[in-house]
Short mmCIF file of C-alpha atoms in Angstrom, two decimals:
data_model
loop_
_atom_site.label_atom_id
_atom_site.label_comp_id
_atom_site.label_asym_id
_atom_site.label_seq_id
_atom_site.Cartn_x
_atom_site.Cartn_y
_atom_site.Cartn_z
CA MET Y 1 -0.09 0.25 0.11
CA GLY Y 2 2.75 2.50 0.73
CA HIS Y 3 4.44 1.95 -2.09
CA HIS Y 4 1.50 2.63 -4.17
CA ALA Y 5 0.41 5.66 -1.86
CA GLY Y 6 3.68 7.18 -2.27
CA ARG Y 7 4.08 7.58 -6.36
CA SER Y 8 -0.30 8.44 -6.57
CA GLY Y 9 -0.74 11.43 -7.69
CA THR Y 10 -3.91 11.78 -5.66
CA THR Y 11 -5.14 11.97 -1.82
CA ASP Y 12 -8.30 10.91 -2.55
CA PHE Y 13 -9.03 7.49 -1.41
CA ASP Y 14 -11.57 6.49 -4.02
CA ALA Y 15 -9.37 7.89 -6.68
CA PHE Y 16 -6.35 5.99 -5.33
CA ALA Y 17 -8.70 2.64 -5.10
CA ASP Y 18 -9.98 3.41 -8.65
CA GLN Y 19 -6.21 3.45 -10.04
CA HIS Y 20 -5.34 0.42 -7.82
CA PRO Y 21 -8.06 -2.19 -7.33
CA ALA Y 22 -5.97 -5.32 -6.40
CA LEU Y 23 -4.62 -3.63 -3.44
CA LEU Y 24 -8.37 -4.08 -2.14
CA ASP Y 25 -8.32 -7.73 -2.84
CA LYS Y 26 -9.03 -9.69 0.89
CA LYS Y 27 -6.92 -12.36 -0.28
CA LEU Y 28 -3.83 -10.51 -1.44
CA LEU Y 29 -1.40 -10.96 1.13
CA ALA Y 30 -2.17 -15.06 0.43
CA ARG Y 31 -0.09 -14.52 -2.38
CA PHE Y 32 3.11 -13.51 -1.16
CA TYR Y 33 2.88 -15.00 2.66
CA ARG Y 34 1.86 -18.04 4.08
CA SER Y 35 -0.56 -17.94 6.91
CA SER Y 36 1.68 -19.42 9.52
CA MET Y 37 4.23 -16.52 8.31
CA LEU Y 38 1.64 -14.25 8.77
CA ALA Y 39 0.46 -15.10 12.45
CA GLY Y 40 4.08 -15.69 13.81
CA ASP Y 41 5.45 -12.94 16.15
CA LEU Y 42 7.50 -11.12 13.83
CA ALA Y 43 4.80 -10.50 11.29
CA ARG Y 44 2.94 -9.16 14.18
CA THR Y 45 5.21 -6.64 15.51
CA GLY Y 46 7.01 -5.79 12.10
CA TRP Y 47 8.28 -6.24 8.51
CA VAL Y 48 8.81 -9.74 7.28
CA GLU Y 49 9.92 -10.42 3.60
CA PRO Y 50 6.95 -12.43 1.63
CA ASP Y 51 7.85 -16.29 1.87
CA LEU Y 52 6.07 -17.29 -1.11
CA ALA Y 53 6.68 -14.79 -4.04
CA PRO Y 54 8.50 -11.54 -4.01
CA SER Y 55 6.37 -8.37 -3.84
CA PRO Y 56 5.96 -6.83 -7.49
CA TRP Y 57 7.52 -3.65 -6.14
CA GLN Y 58 10.86 -5.27 -5.23
CA GLN Y 59 10.67 -7.02 -9.02
CA ALA Y 60 10.51 -4.11 -10.71
CA GLY Y 61 13.40 -2.73 -8.75
CA GLY Y 62 11.64 -0.51 -5.99
#
């Protein structure tokens, strides 16, 4: 979310959501993380790297 928000040209949430509808997918995190990873202490208190697939912004070079 932060990756896209930092590059968005709008401060309006509806416009932002229209530009990035995939971010509203309730299963988005499941593409990148196992549920056990998300339920772990590290993920609950800070950032953990995806354990199933790299984040798209990492593949695009940040």
